[in-house]
Amino acid sequence: MESSVSDRRTQVRIGIQIPVQVKFPGCDEPVSAISQDISWGGALLLISEPLPKQAGPLKVIFPWKRDERITAHAQLLRARPLQGGDYLIAVRFISLSPRSQSRLERLLKMLSASDETIELDGSSGLVRELEVTVSDADELRHMLRQIANGRHTVTVFDAYEPGQSISLSITGTRDLPGIRLRARVVEVRESRTRVFDWTDLYTLVLEFEHPRKAIRAFVKMLIDQLPEANSHTEGQAELPDWIRSLPLAKPTKADMARGAGNGGEPCALERDFPDALTRLIAGWGDPEAFEIMFRDLVLGDQGQPGGWPTDAWVELELLQNIHDDAYGMSANRNIILKGGRTI
């Protein structure tokens, strides 16, 4: 049995030989196996028994602490017979409970830390991360309701592979909670908007690799803790509909490293304040939207306590000057906005 290219794991594989249990569809009892390697996306297993003919999702059970387990629902990708009647099977994880997912991540981090041949930059080396920042409770509520339906759509500045399993991180500001979910990219399409004709944009459709019941319970718990609706900040309320409906993912450290490899050393905003750049990009090309984003960075909730560092402030002013020269000022502003710089 062979898998397509999109089915193959793209994450770091860590060699580990431990006894595991595999429960095949149509079988009452699990069979014993020995893991050969494990990653965020799946595992390679050695089985000494004939494979059942019935196809379908299977269950892989890894040992954890004492009587605890890591249970992953998986898909059989390929199987290779070996001499002596053994089989090497490759499985792709398709669903883990939040608890098992947390244990899997901890296991991978512990294993990678003990393997000198693996060099990781934080957790981003184990899996590709996609980080989306929400600015208020209404935005997070809308996103959570979409997630509860099993899918989420997000626009990004870097291409992803269909079938790729990723970590979706939703970060809030101030009192909004941070969320991490396991997701799979099921669709990738190029996007075009009137203000983003100068760069590549991609719209991703994500499905979540957690049980639907667990996702809904998790979403309900979070929504119940959020402030009541209609709590947009003034700046958000003024944004055009096309911007408010376009969730823009923030580039990760790995994405920025790839960009820096093509364009030299990152500037102060790229290095220290990528969220500020993401907000300005969202309004680029529209004078009214850009002014709202810039004003929020300088005077609003997105401003820096104590003011902006000099190098970052110089870059913000430069971007504003470039935007004003290229697209003009909004009808509500006839002077360049000032303020926010550390003296």
XYZ file of C-alpha atoms in Angstrom:
343
model
C 0.000 0.000 0.000
C 1.483 3.378 -1.008
C 0.409 6.896 -0.091
C 0.218 10.007 -2.184
C 2.829 12.727 -1.751
C 0.373 14.866 0.231
C -0.086 12.012 2.705
C 3.575 11.817 3.625
C 4.671 13.359 6.902
C 6.522 16.665 6.597
C 7.408 17.090 10.283
C 10.586 16.054 12.073
C 10.617 12.306 12.724
C 12.154 11.202 15.997
C 13.424 7.651 16.314
C 12.019 5.806 19.317
C 11.380 2.129 19.928
C 8.679 1.522 22.519
C 5.830 -0.994 22.730
C 2.490 0.346 21.521
C -0.976 -1.060 20.979
C -2.798 -0.882 17.640
C -6.538 -1.484 17.390
C -7.625 -2.214 13.813
C -11.219 -1.805 12.612
C -13.268 -4.951 12.975
C -10.907 -6.419 15.610
C -12.003 -6.818 19.199
C -8.522 -6.820 20.708
C -5.534 -4.568 19.979
C -2.324 -6.044 18.604
C 1.154 -5.312 19.895
C 3.631 -3.286 17.868
C 6.983 -1.532 18.279
C 7.274 2.088 17.232
C 10.189 2.986 14.950
C 9.708 6.719 14.844
C 7.112 9.324 15.789
C 6.300 12.874 14.718
C 3.539 15.435 15.089
C 1.828 13.938 12.045
C 2.111 10.206 12.594
C 4.306 7.217 13.317
C 6.123 4.268 11.783
C 5.305 0.948 13.468
C 6.651 -2.611 13.301
C 3.961 -5.287 13.586
C 4.565 -9.025 13.798
C 1.038 -10.107 12.908
C -0.754 -10.226 9.554
C -2.671 -7.067 8.753
C -6.470 -7.314 8.741
C -8.159 -6.913 5.381
C -10.819 -4.521 6.637
C -9.911 -0.907 5.870
C -10.782 2.101 7.965
C -9.459 4.307 10.767
C -7.416 2.580 13.422
C -6.359 3.519 16.933
C -2.738 3.752 18.149
C -2.105 3.757 21.908
C 1.263 4.975 23.232
C 2.313 4.575 26.858
C 2.525 7.710 29.001
C 2.993 8.049 32.758
C 1.895 5.107 34.935
C -1.565 4.065 33.788
C -2.025 7.045 31.434
C -1.971 6.778 27.658
C -1.656 8.813 24.474
C -4.449 7.689 22.153
C -4.445 8.736 18.508
C -7.017 7.870 15.879
C -5.044 7.281 12.720
C -5.181 6.422 9.035
C -3.074 3.632 7.553
C -1.004 5.203 4.786
C 1.205 2.336 3.627
C 2.387 -1.102 4.679
C 5.548 -2.933 3.646
C 6.022 -6.681 4.285
C 9.380 -7.753 5.730
C 11.169 -11.069 5.830
C 9.832 -13.306 8.559
C 6.237 -12.108 8.243
C 6.642 -8.724 9.946
C 5.177 -5.499 8.557
C 6.277 -1.886 8.668
C 3.222 0.341 8.646
C 3.072 4.134 8.399
C 0.108 5.823 10.023
C -1.092 9.411 9.965
C -2.746 10.849 13.048
C -6.183 12.225 12.202
C -7.723 12.931 15.618
C -6.510 13.284 19.194
C -8.332 14.450 22.271
C -6.985 17.720 23.710
C -5.422 15.752 26.572
C -3.694 13.247 24.272
C -2.537 16.081 22.021
C -0.972 17.862 24.983
C 0.815 14.659 26.005
C 2.009 14.061 22.432
C 3.544 17.533 22.265
C 5.280 17.023 25.616
C 6.590 13.629 24.464
C 7.962 15.084 21.215
C 9.673 17.945 23.045
C 11.278 15.577 25.555
C 12.480 13.228 22.828
C 13.853 16.016 20.649
C 15.672 17.553 23.618
C 17.466 14.255 24.264
C 18.420 13.719 20.597
C 21.550 15.706 19.736
C 20.982 15.180 15.998
C 17.789 17.252 16.086
C 18.069 21.020 16.100
C 14.825 22.837 16.799
C 13.959 26.512 17.167
C 11.386 26.280 19.952
C 8.266 24.264 19.118
C 8.165 25.537 15.516
C 10.649 22.819 14.494
C 8.280 20.005 15.453
C 5.392 21.323 13.388
C 4.575 24.309 11.259
C 2.697 26.869 13.325
C 0.046 29.294 12.120
C -0.609 32.170 14.486
C -3.696 34.390 14.218
C -4.155 37.398 16.482
C -7.632 38.596 17.456
C -8.153 42.130 18.692
C -11.459 41.918 20.545
C -14.020 39.534 22.018
C -16.427 39.775 19.071
C -13.715 38.746 16.630
C -12.740 35.801 18.806
C -16.396 34.817 19.254
C -16.943 34.780 15.470
C -13.819 32.666 14.981
C -14.808 30.200 17.708
C -18.259 29.693 16.204
C -16.647 28.859 12.883
C -14.310 26.426 14.605
C -17.266 24.752 16.351
C -18.624 23.896 12.904
C -15.457 21.945 12.174
C -13.738 24.315 9.737
C -11.930 27.633 9.773
C -10.811 29.903 6.934
C -7.789 32.165 7.261
C -5.712 34.285 4.884
C -1.917 34.023 5.061
C 1.120 35.487 3.353
C 2.927 32.180 2.844
C 1.928 29.041 0.963
C 0.967 25.817 2.743
C 0.649 22.311 1.357
C -2.812 20.709 1.148
C -2.986 17.827 3.598
C -0.380 19.389 5.883
C -1.027 19.021 9.621
C -0.237 22.221 11.528
C -0.628 23.880 14.901
C -3.145 26.736 14.858
C -2.447 29.303 17.564
C -5.070 31.976 18.246
C -3.671 34.720 20.435
C -5.704 37.468 22.042
C -4.857 40.869 23.402
C -5.272 41.984 27.004
C -7.792 39.665 28.712
C -8.581 37.430 25.728
C -7.427 33.810 26.050
C -4.831 32.113 23.884
C -5.850 28.909 22.057
C -3.860 26.117 20.398
C -5.532 23.567 18.158
C -4.391 20.766 15.907
C -5.548 21.397 12.335
C -5.111 20.054 8.817
C -4.952 22.175 5.674
C -7.661 20.788 3.394
C -7.719 23.546 0.763
C -5.303 26.222 -0.447
C -6.187 28.884 -2.989
C -4.546 32.078 -4.111
C -6.368 35.230 -3.017
C -6.607 38.601 -4.700
C -7.797 41.898 -3.240
C -7.479 45.430 -4.508
C -4.995 46.424 -1.814
C -2.822 43.314 -1.797
C -1.799 43.283 -5.472
C 1.826 43.813 -4.415
C 2.177 40.525 -2.526
C 1.042 36.910 -2.577
C -1.930 35.940 -0.430
C -3.339 32.487 0.197
C -6.642 31.453 1.721
C -6.494 28.269 3.750
C -9.411 26.083 4.748
C -8.610 24.174 7.928
C -10.272 21.159 9.516
C -9.534 20.239 13.098
C -7.931 17.009 14.214
C -9.830 16.752 17.472
C -13.116 14.956 18.207
C -16.030 17.182 17.187
C -17.698 16.762 20.585
C -14.536 17.931 22.365
C -14.193 20.927 20.028
C -17.776 22.038 20.659
C -17.451 21.665 24.422
C -14.199 23.614 24.362
C -15.698 26.393 22.236
C -18.780 26.667 24.455
C -16.608 26.967 27.559
C -14.559 29.784 25.977
C -17.548 31.693 24.599
C -19.253 31.575 27.993
C -16.200 33.311 29.469
C -16.044 36.123 26.903
C -17.484 39.609 27.477
C -20.883 40.281 25.950
C -21.185 40.964 22.229
C -20.896 44.337 20.493
C -17.722 45.227 22.344
C -15.710 46.378 19.302
C -13.210 49.092 19.965
C -13.806 52.366 18.162
C -11.084 51.609 15.645
C -12.436 48.153 14.850
C -15.967 49.481 14.430
C -14.721 51.954 11.820
C -12.922 49.355 9.735
C -14.330 48.517 6.284
C -16.238 45.242 6.132
C -13.694 43.662 3.772
C -10.941 44.091 6.367
C -12.997 42.889 9.330
C -13.972 39.762 7.361
C -10.363 38.959 6.381
C -8.527 37.144 9.189
C -4.836 37.679 8.548
C -2.373 35.254 10.045
C 0.727 36.674 11.623
C 4.009 35.330 10.189
C 5.802 32.926 12.513
C 9.505 33.101 13.356
C 10.127 30.396 10.775
C 8.238 32.367 8.101
C 10.190 35.526 8.941
C 13.448 33.581 8.814
C 12.599 32.382 5.313
C 11.842 35.959 4.299
C 15.026 37.274 5.874
C 16.982 34.698 3.908
C 15.704 36.331 0.727
C 15.864 39.949 1.806
C 18.775 40.407 4.236
C 18.526 41.439 7.886
C 14.998 42.084 9.225
C 14.099 45.626 10.215
C 13.106 46.608 13.760
C 9.388 46.148 13.104
C 9.928 42.728 11.502
C 12.174 41.635 14.346
C 10.395 43.036 17.402
C 6.871 44.098 16.382
C 5.540 41.792 13.621
C 1.963 42.389 14.823
C 2.308 46.087 13.963
C 3.348 45.247 10.414
C 0.461 42.804 10.053
C -2.023 45.507 11.070
C -0.582 48.060 8.649
C -0.561 45.528 5.811
C -4.268 44.881 6.437
C -5.026 48.539 5.701
C -2.414 49.142 3.003
C -3.790 50.841 -0.086
C -6.935 52.216 1.585
C -6.250 55.675 3.145
C -9.122 55.479 5.648
C -8.316 51.918 6.756
C -4.583 52.629 6.960
C -5.181 55.701 9.114
C -7.332 53.685 11.534
C -4.648 51.009 11.821
C -1.851 53.565 12.240
C -3.793 55.599 14.798
C -4.507 52.456 16.808
C -0.782 51.666 16.879
C 0.128 55.185 17.965
C -2.713 56.222 20.245
C -4.956 53.195 20.802
C -4.896 49.803 22.465
C -2.115 48.541 20.206
C 0.357 51.220 21.307
C 3.474 50.325 23.265
C 3.596 51.154 27.001
C 6.087 53.998 27.409
C 6.124 54.733 23.698
C 7.769 53.127 20.658
C 11.539 52.577 20.543
C 13.254 55.106 18.295
C 14.230 52.654 15.532
C 10.703 51.196 15.335
C 9.116 54.662 15.376
C 11.336 55.846 12.510
C 10.173 52.854 10.462
C 6.525 53.522 11.296
C 6.884 57.137 10.137
C 8.627 55.986 6.964
C 5.802 53.567 6.158
C 3.239 56.295 6.769
C 5.099 58.704 4.478
C 5.343 56.068 1.732
C 1.652 55.260 2.048
C 0.648 58.940 1.987
C 2.771 59.543 -1.142
C 1.396 56.474 -2.921
C -2.281 56.552 -1.928
C -2.906 59.952 -0.344
C -4.345 60.897 3.035
C -7.888 60.209 4.143
C -10.471 62.972 3.949
C -10.433 63.232 7.759
C -6.708 63.946 8.035
C -4.618 66.697 6.545
C -1.518 66.423 8.753
C 0.768 63.504 9.473
C -0.057 61.767 12.736
C 2.605 62.246 15.375
C 3.252 60.853 18.830
C 4.197 57.627 20.471
C 7.980 57.869 20.192
C 10.135 57.319 23.245
C 11.963 60.552 24.111
